[in-house]
């Protein structure tokens, strides 16, 4: 009884193994059935690969379009895959036929270039199954354009007021060391105002905004324009025109001062910044009066100031000599 049970168990196990291996009544050899299954999978993969279309590169361009010595250069690729698969690019970079870079990076840092050097990139696209035909694009450095590296105006470190004469000072480099010429374009409040290197602000007013744009030219090509940040003209202080004529009104000495303001400010006020005792000036009219006493004989420094409604001021100084009869002013000094 026990031997029949054991035989039945062994037979059941053998049938189970045969089923797991894909065996059937017509194919008693399970290993042959397994080989047939592998061949079917391989045929399916081959059929899938045969049906997969290779990617196609349509266009390659450079950014920037004209390479710069020791500057970055990027290959911009337009590619598509007929099956909509994700496409990966590989690049080979050459300068005058010598490889200078390769891999998956689309940009390189160029070496030192000279006029006539040829930069070439070879791009291949892959979808993981098939590759495109290599696509070659090149550019020749017939002339490398100059670059303006810095631009400023003189006078520097000074607030610009009406009447200041500005000079544009560009700093530029040229890869081939060519002689450079510069073109200037000044603008005031957005309107063109001049094309010389220097610009006189005498026709401007407080609050006007000016700037200058400069382009460098090496005889063959131009640099990218470089533009200065806008400068806003600040208020100009009023000034006293000149030392007026000394007059006598009895025992008093008088000077009638006049002032002018670049912005036409009419609310000017006169004041004494330094004066001998007893000297006075009318803040509105600018009339200075003084009755010196006998004890004030000698030389006296006088400073008359004038300020506008913005609070900006200037001063005018001179010396008054008092003797027994009159005061005589020597040469005056602006301050």
Coordinates of N, CA and C in Angstrom, one line a residue, residues 108-239:
X108 N 31.6 74.0 -25.2 CA 33.0 73.9 -24.7 C 33.6 75.3 -24.5
X109 N 34.7 75.4 -23.8 CA 35.5 76.6 -23.7 C 36.6 76.6 -24.7
X110 N 36.5 77.5 -25.7 CA 37.5 77.5 -26.8 C 38.9 77.8 -26.3
X111 N 39.9 77.3 -27.1 CA 41.3 77.7 -26.8 C 41.6 79.0 -27.4
X112 N 42.8 79.4 -27.3 CA 43.2 80.7 -28.0 C 43.1 80.5 -29.5
X113 N 42.4 81.4 -30.2 CA 42.1 81.3 -31.6 C 42.9 82.4 -32.3
X114 N 43.1 82.1 -33.6 CA 43.7 83.1 -34.5 C 42.8 83.3 -35.7
X115 N 43.0 84.4 -36.4 CA 42.2 84.6 -37.6 C 42.4 83.4 -38.6
X116 N 41.3 82.9 -39.1 CA 41.3 81.8 -40.1 C 41.2 80.4 -39.5
X117 N 41.2 80.3 -38.1 CA 41.0 79.0 -37.5 C 39.6 78.5 -37.8
X118 N 39.5 77.1 -38.0 CA 38.2 76.5 -38.3 C 37.8 75.7 -37.1
X119 N 36.6 76.0 -36.6 CA 36.0 75.3 -35.5 C 34.9 74.4 -36.1
X120 N 34.9 73.1 -35.7 CA 33.9 72.1 -36.3 C 33.3 71.3 -35.1
X121 N 32.0 71.0 -35.2 CA 31.4 70.1 -34.3 C 30.7 69.0 -35.1
X122 N 30.9 67.7 -34.6 CA 30.3 66.6 -35.2 C 29.3 66.0 -34.2
X123 N 28.0 66.0 -34.6 CA 26.9 65.7 -33.7 C 26.2 64.4 -34.1
X124 N 26.0 63.4 -33.2 CA 25.3 62.2 -33.5 C 24.1 62.1 -32.5
X125 N 23.0 61.7 -33.0 CA 21.8 61.5 -32.1 C 21.5 60.1 -32.0
X126 N 21.1 59.7 -30.8 CA 20.7 58.3 -30.5 C 19.5 58.2 -29.7
X127 N 18.6 57.2 -30.0 CA 17.4 56.9 -29.2 C 17.6 55.7 -28.3
X128 N 18.8 55.2 -28.2 CA 19.1 54.0 -27.4 C 19.1 52.8 -28.2
X129 N 18.5 52.8 -29.4 CA 18.5 51.6 -30.3 C 19.2 51.9 -31.6
X130 N 19.0 53.1 -32.1 CA 19.6 53.4 -33.4 C 20.2 54.8 -33.3
X131 N 21.2 55.0 -34.1 CA 21.9 56.3 -34.2 C 21.6 57.0 -35.5
X132 N 21.6 58.3 -35.5 CA 21.5 59.1 -36.7 C 22.8 59.1 -37.5
X133 N 22.8 59.6 -38.7 CA 24.0 59.8 -39.4 C 24.7 61.0 -38.7
X134 N 26.1 61.1 -38.7 CA 26.8 62.2 -38.1 C 26.4 63.5 -38.9
X135 N 26.2 64.6 -38.1 CA 26.0 65.9 -38.7 C 27.1 66.8 -38.4
X136 N 27.7 67.4 -39.4 CA 28.9 68.3 -39.2 C 28.5 69.7 -39.5
X137 N 29.0 70.6 -38.6 CA 28.8 72.0 -38.8 C 30.1 72.7 -38.4
X138 N 30.5 73.8 -39.2 CA 31.7 74.4 -38.9 C 31.6 75.9 -39.1
X139 N 32.5 76.7 -38.5 CA 32.6 78.1 -38.7 C 34.1 78.5 -38.7
X140 N 34.4 79.4 -39.5 CA 35.8 79.9 -39.6 C 35.9 81.3 -39.0
X141 N 37.0 81.5 -38.3 CA 37.2 82.8 -37.6 C 38.0 83.7 -38.6
X142 N 37.2 84.1 -39.7 CA 37.8 85.0 -40.6 C 38.3 86.3 -40.0
X143 N 37.5 86.8 -39.0 CA 37.9 87.9 -38.2 C 37.1 87.9 -36.9
X144 N 37.8 88.0 -35.8 CA 37.2 88.0 -34.5 C 36.8 89.4 -34.1
X145 N 35.6 89.7 -33.8 CA 35.2 91.1 -33.5 C 35.8 91.6 -32.2
X146 N 36.0 92.9 -32.0 CA 36.5 93.4 -30.8 C 35.4 93.4 -29.7
X147 N 35.8 93.6 -28.5 CA 34.9 93.6 -27.4 C 35.2 94.9 -26.5
X148 N 34.1 95.6 -26.2 CA 34.2 96.7 -25.2 C 34.0 96.1 -23.8
X149 N 35.1 96.2 -23.0 CA 35.1 95.6 -21.7 C 34.6 96.6 -20.6
X150 N 34.7 97.9 -20.9 CA 34.4 98.8 -19.8 C 34.1 100.2 -20.5
X151 N 33.2 101.0 -19.9 CA 32.9 102.3 -20.4 C 32.6 103.2 -19.2
X152 N 33.2 104.4 -19.3 CA 32.9 105.4 -18.2 C 33.1 106.8 -18.8
X153 N 32.7 107.8 -18.1 CA 32.8 109.2 -18.6 C 33.6 110.0 -17.6
X154 N 34.4 110.9 -18.1 CA 35.1 111.9 -17.2 C 34.4 113.2 -17.3
X155 N 34.3 114.0 -16.2 CA 35.0 113.8 -14.9 C 34.3 112.6 -14.1
X156 N 35.2 111.8 -13.5 CA 34.6 110.7 -12.6 C 34.5 111.2 -11.2
X157 N 33.7 110.4 -10.5 CA 33.5 110.7 -9.0 C 33.0 112.2 -8.8
X158 N 32.2 112.6 -9.7 CA 31.6 114.0 -9.6 C 30.2 114.0 -10.1
X159 N 29.4 114.7 -9.3 CA 28.0 114.8 -9.7 C 27.9 115.8 -10.9
X160 N 27.2 115.4 -12.0 CA 27.2 116.1 -13.2 C 26.2 117.2 -13.1
X161 N 26.6 118.4 -13.5 CA 25.8 119.6 -13.5 C 25.8 120.2 -14.9
X162 N 24.8 121.1 -15.1 CA 24.8 121.8 -16.4 C 26.1 122.6 -16.6
X163 N 26.6 122.5 -17.8 CA 27.9 123.2 -18.1 C 29.1 122.3 -18.1
X164 N 29.0 121.1 -17.5 CA 30.1 120.1 -17.4 C 30.3 119.6 -18.8
X165 N 31.5 119.4 -19.2 CA 31.9 118.8 -20.5 C 32.3 117.3 -20.2
X166 N 31.5 116.4 -20.7 CA 31.8 115.0 -20.5 C 32.6 114.4 -21.6
X167 N 33.5 113.4 -21.3 CA 34.2 112.7 -22.3 C 34.0 111.2 -22.1
X168 N 33.6 110.5 -23.1 CA 33.4 109.1 -23.0 C 34.7 108.3 -23.2
X169 N 35.0 107.4 -22.3 CA 36.2 106.7 -22.3 C 35.9 105.2 -22.3
X170 N 36.0 104.6 -23.5 CA 35.8 103.1 -23.6 C 37.1 102.4 -23.5
X171 N 37.0 101.2 -22.9 CA 38.1 100.2 -22.9 C 37.7 99.0 -23.6
X172 N 38.6 98.5 -24.6 CA 38.2 97.4 -25.5 C 39.4 96.6 -25.8
X173 N 39.1 95.3 -26.2 CA 40.2 94.4 -26.6 C 39.8 93.9 -28.0
X174 N 40.8 93.5 -28.8 CA 40.7 92.9 -30.1 C 41.5 91.6 -30.1
X175 N 40.9 90.4 -30.4 CA 41.7 89.2 -30.3 C 42.9 89.2 -31.2
X176 N 42.9 89.9 -32.4 CA 44.0 89.9 -33.3 C 44.9 91.1 -33.0
X177 N 44.5 92.0 -32.1 CA 45.3 93.2 -31.8 C 45.2 94.3 -32.8
X178 N 44.0 94.3 -33.6 CA 43.8 95.3 -34.6 C 43.6 96.6 -34.0
X179 N 43.9 97.7 -34.8 CA 43.6 99.0 -34.3 C 42.1 99.3 -34.3
X180 N 41.6 99.9 -33.3 CA 40.2 100.1 -33.1 C 39.8 101.6 -33.3
X181 N 38.7 101.8 -33.9 CA 38.0 103.1 -34.0 C 36.7 103.0 -33.3
X182 N 36.2 104.1 -32.7 CA 35.0 104.1 -31.9 C 34.0 105.0 -32.5
X183 N 32.7 104.6 -32.4 CA 31.6 105.4 -32.7 C 30.8 105.7 -31.5
X184 N 30.4 107.0 -31.3 CA 29.7 107.4 -30.1 C 28.3 107.9 -30.5
X185 N 27.4 107.6 -29.6 CA 26.0 108.1 -29.7 C 25.5 108.5 -28.4
X186 N 25.4 109.9 -28.2 CA 24.8 110.4 -26.9 C 23.3 110.6 -27.1
X187 N 22.6 110.4 -26.0 CA 21.2 110.7 -26.0 C 20.8 111.3 -24.7
X188 N 19.8 112.2 -24.8 CA 19.3 113.0 -23.7 C 17.8 112.7 -23.6
X189 N 17.3 112.2 -22.5 CA 15.9 111.8 -22.3 C 15.4 110.9 -23.4
X190 N 16.3 110.0 -23.9 CA 15.9 109.1 -24.9 C 16.0 109.6 -26.4
X191 N 16.4 110.8 -26.6 CA 16.5 111.4 -27.9 C 18.0 111.6 -28.3
X192 N 18.4 111.3 -29.5 CA 19.7 111.4 -30.0 C 20.2 112.9 -29.7
X193 N 21.5 113.0 -29.3 CA 22.0 114.3 -28.9 C 23.4 114.6 -29.4
X194 N 24.1 113.7 -30.0 CA 25.4 113.9 -30.5 C 26.2 112.7 -30.8
X195 N 27.2 112.8 -31.6 CA 28.0 111.7 -32.0 C 29.5 111.9 -31.9
X196 N 29.9 112.9 -31.0 CA 31.3 113.1 -30.8 C 31.7 112.4 -29.5
X197 N 33.0 112.3 -29.3 CA 33.5 111.7 -28.0 C 33.1 112.6 -26.8
X198 N 33.2 113.9 -27.0 CA 32.9 114.8 -25.9 C 31.4 115.3 -26.0
X199 N 30.9 115.7 -24.9 CA 29.5 116.2 -24.9 C 29.4 117.3 -23.9
X200 N 29.0 118.5 -24.3 CA 28.8 119.7 -23.5 C 27.4 119.7 -23.0
X201 N 27.2 119.8 -21.7 CA 25.9 119.8 -21.1 C 25.3 121.2 -20.9
X202 N 25.9 122.2 -21.5 CA 25.4 123.6 -21.2 C 24.0 123.8 -21.7
X203 N 23.5 123.0 -22.6 CA 22.1 123.2 -23.1 C 21.1 122.4 -22.3
X204 N 21.6 121.6 -21.3 CA 20.7 120.7 -20.5 C 20.2 121.5 -19.3
X205 N 19.3 120.8 -18.6 CA 18.7 121.3 -17.4 C 18.6 120.3 -16.3
X206 N 18.4 120.8 -15.1 CA 18.3 119.9 -13.9 C 17.3 118.8 -14.2
X207 N 17.6 117.6 -13.9 CA 16.7 116.5 -14.0 C 16.8 115.7 -15.4
X208 N 17.5 116.4 -16.4 CA 17.7 115.7 -17.7 C 18.5 114.4 -17.4
X209 N 18.2 113.4 -18.2 CA 18.9 112.1 -18.1 C 19.7 111.9 -19.4
X210 N 21.0 111.6 -19.3 CA 21.8 111.4 -20.5 C 22.6 110.1 -20.4
X211 N 22.9 109.6 -21.6 CA 23.8 108.4 -21.6 C 24.5 108.4 -22.9
X212 N 25.5 107.5 -23.1 CA 26.2 107.4 -24.3 C 26.4 105.9 -24.6
X213 N 26.3 105.6 -25.9 CA 26.5 104.2 -26.4 C 27.7 104.2 -27.3
X214 N 28.6 103.2 -27.1 CA 29.8 103.2 -27.9 C 29.9 101.8 -28.6
X215 N 30.4 101.9 -29.9 CA 30.7 100.7 -30.7 C 32.1 100.7 -31.1
X216 N 32.9 99.6 -31.0 CA 34.3 99.6 -31.5 C 34.3 98.8 -32.8
X217 N 35.2 99.3 -33.7 CA 35.3 98.7 -35.1 C 36.8 98.5 -35.4
X218 N 37.1 97.2 -35.8 CA 38.5 96.9 -36.1 C 38.8 97.0 -37.6
X219 N 37.9 97.5 -38.4 CA 38.0 97.7 -39.8 C 37.3 96.6 -40.6
X220 N 37.0 95.5 -40.0 CA 36.2 94.4 -40.6 C 34.9 94.1 -39.9
X221 N 34.9 94.3 -38.6 CA 33.6 94.0 -37.9 C 33.5 94.9 -36.7
X222 N 32.3 94.9 -36.1 CA 32.0 95.8 -35.0 C 31.8 95.0 -33.7
X223 N 32.1 95.6 -32.6 CA 31.7 95.0 -31.3 C 30.2 95.1 -31.1
X224 N 29.8 94.4 -30.1 CA 28.4 94.7 -29.6 C 28.5 96.0 -28.9
X225 N 27.4 96.8 -29.0 CA 27.4 98.1 -28.4 C 27.4 98.1 -26.9
X226 N 28.1 99.0 -26.3 CA 28.2 99.1 -24.8 C 27.6 100.4 -24.4
X227 N 26.6 100.4 -23.5 CA 25.9 101.6 -23.1 C 26.1 101.9 -21.7
X228 N 26.3 103.2 -21.4 CA 26.5 103.7 -20.0 C 25.2 103.8 -19.3
X229 N 25.2 103.5 -18.0 CA 24.0 103.8 -17.2 C 23.6 105.2 -17.3
X230 N 22.3 105.5 -17.2 CA 21.9 106.9 -17.3 C 22.4 107.8 -16.2
X231 N 22.8 109.0 -16.6 CA 23.2 110.0 -15.6 C 22.2 111.1 -15.5
X232 N 21.8 111.4 -14.3 CA 20.8 112.5 -14.2 C 21.5 113.8 -13.7
X233 N 21.3 114.9 -14.4 CA 21.9 116.1 -14.0 C 21.3 116.6 -12.7
X234 N 22.2 117.0 -11.8 CA 21.7 117.6 -10.6 C 21.7 119.1 -10.6
X235 N 21.2 119.7 -9.6 CA 21.0 121.1 -9.6 C 22.4 121.8 -9.6
X236 N 22.5 122.9 -10.3 CA 23.7 123.8 -10.3 C 23.5 124.9 -9.3
X237 N 24.5 125.2 -8.6 CA 24.5 126.3 -7.7 C 24.5 127.7 -8.4
X238 N 23.8 128.7 -7.9 CA 23.9 130.0 -8.6 C 25.3 130.6 -8.4
X239 N 25.6 131.6 -9.2 CA 27.0 132.2 -9.1 C 26.8 133.7 -9.1

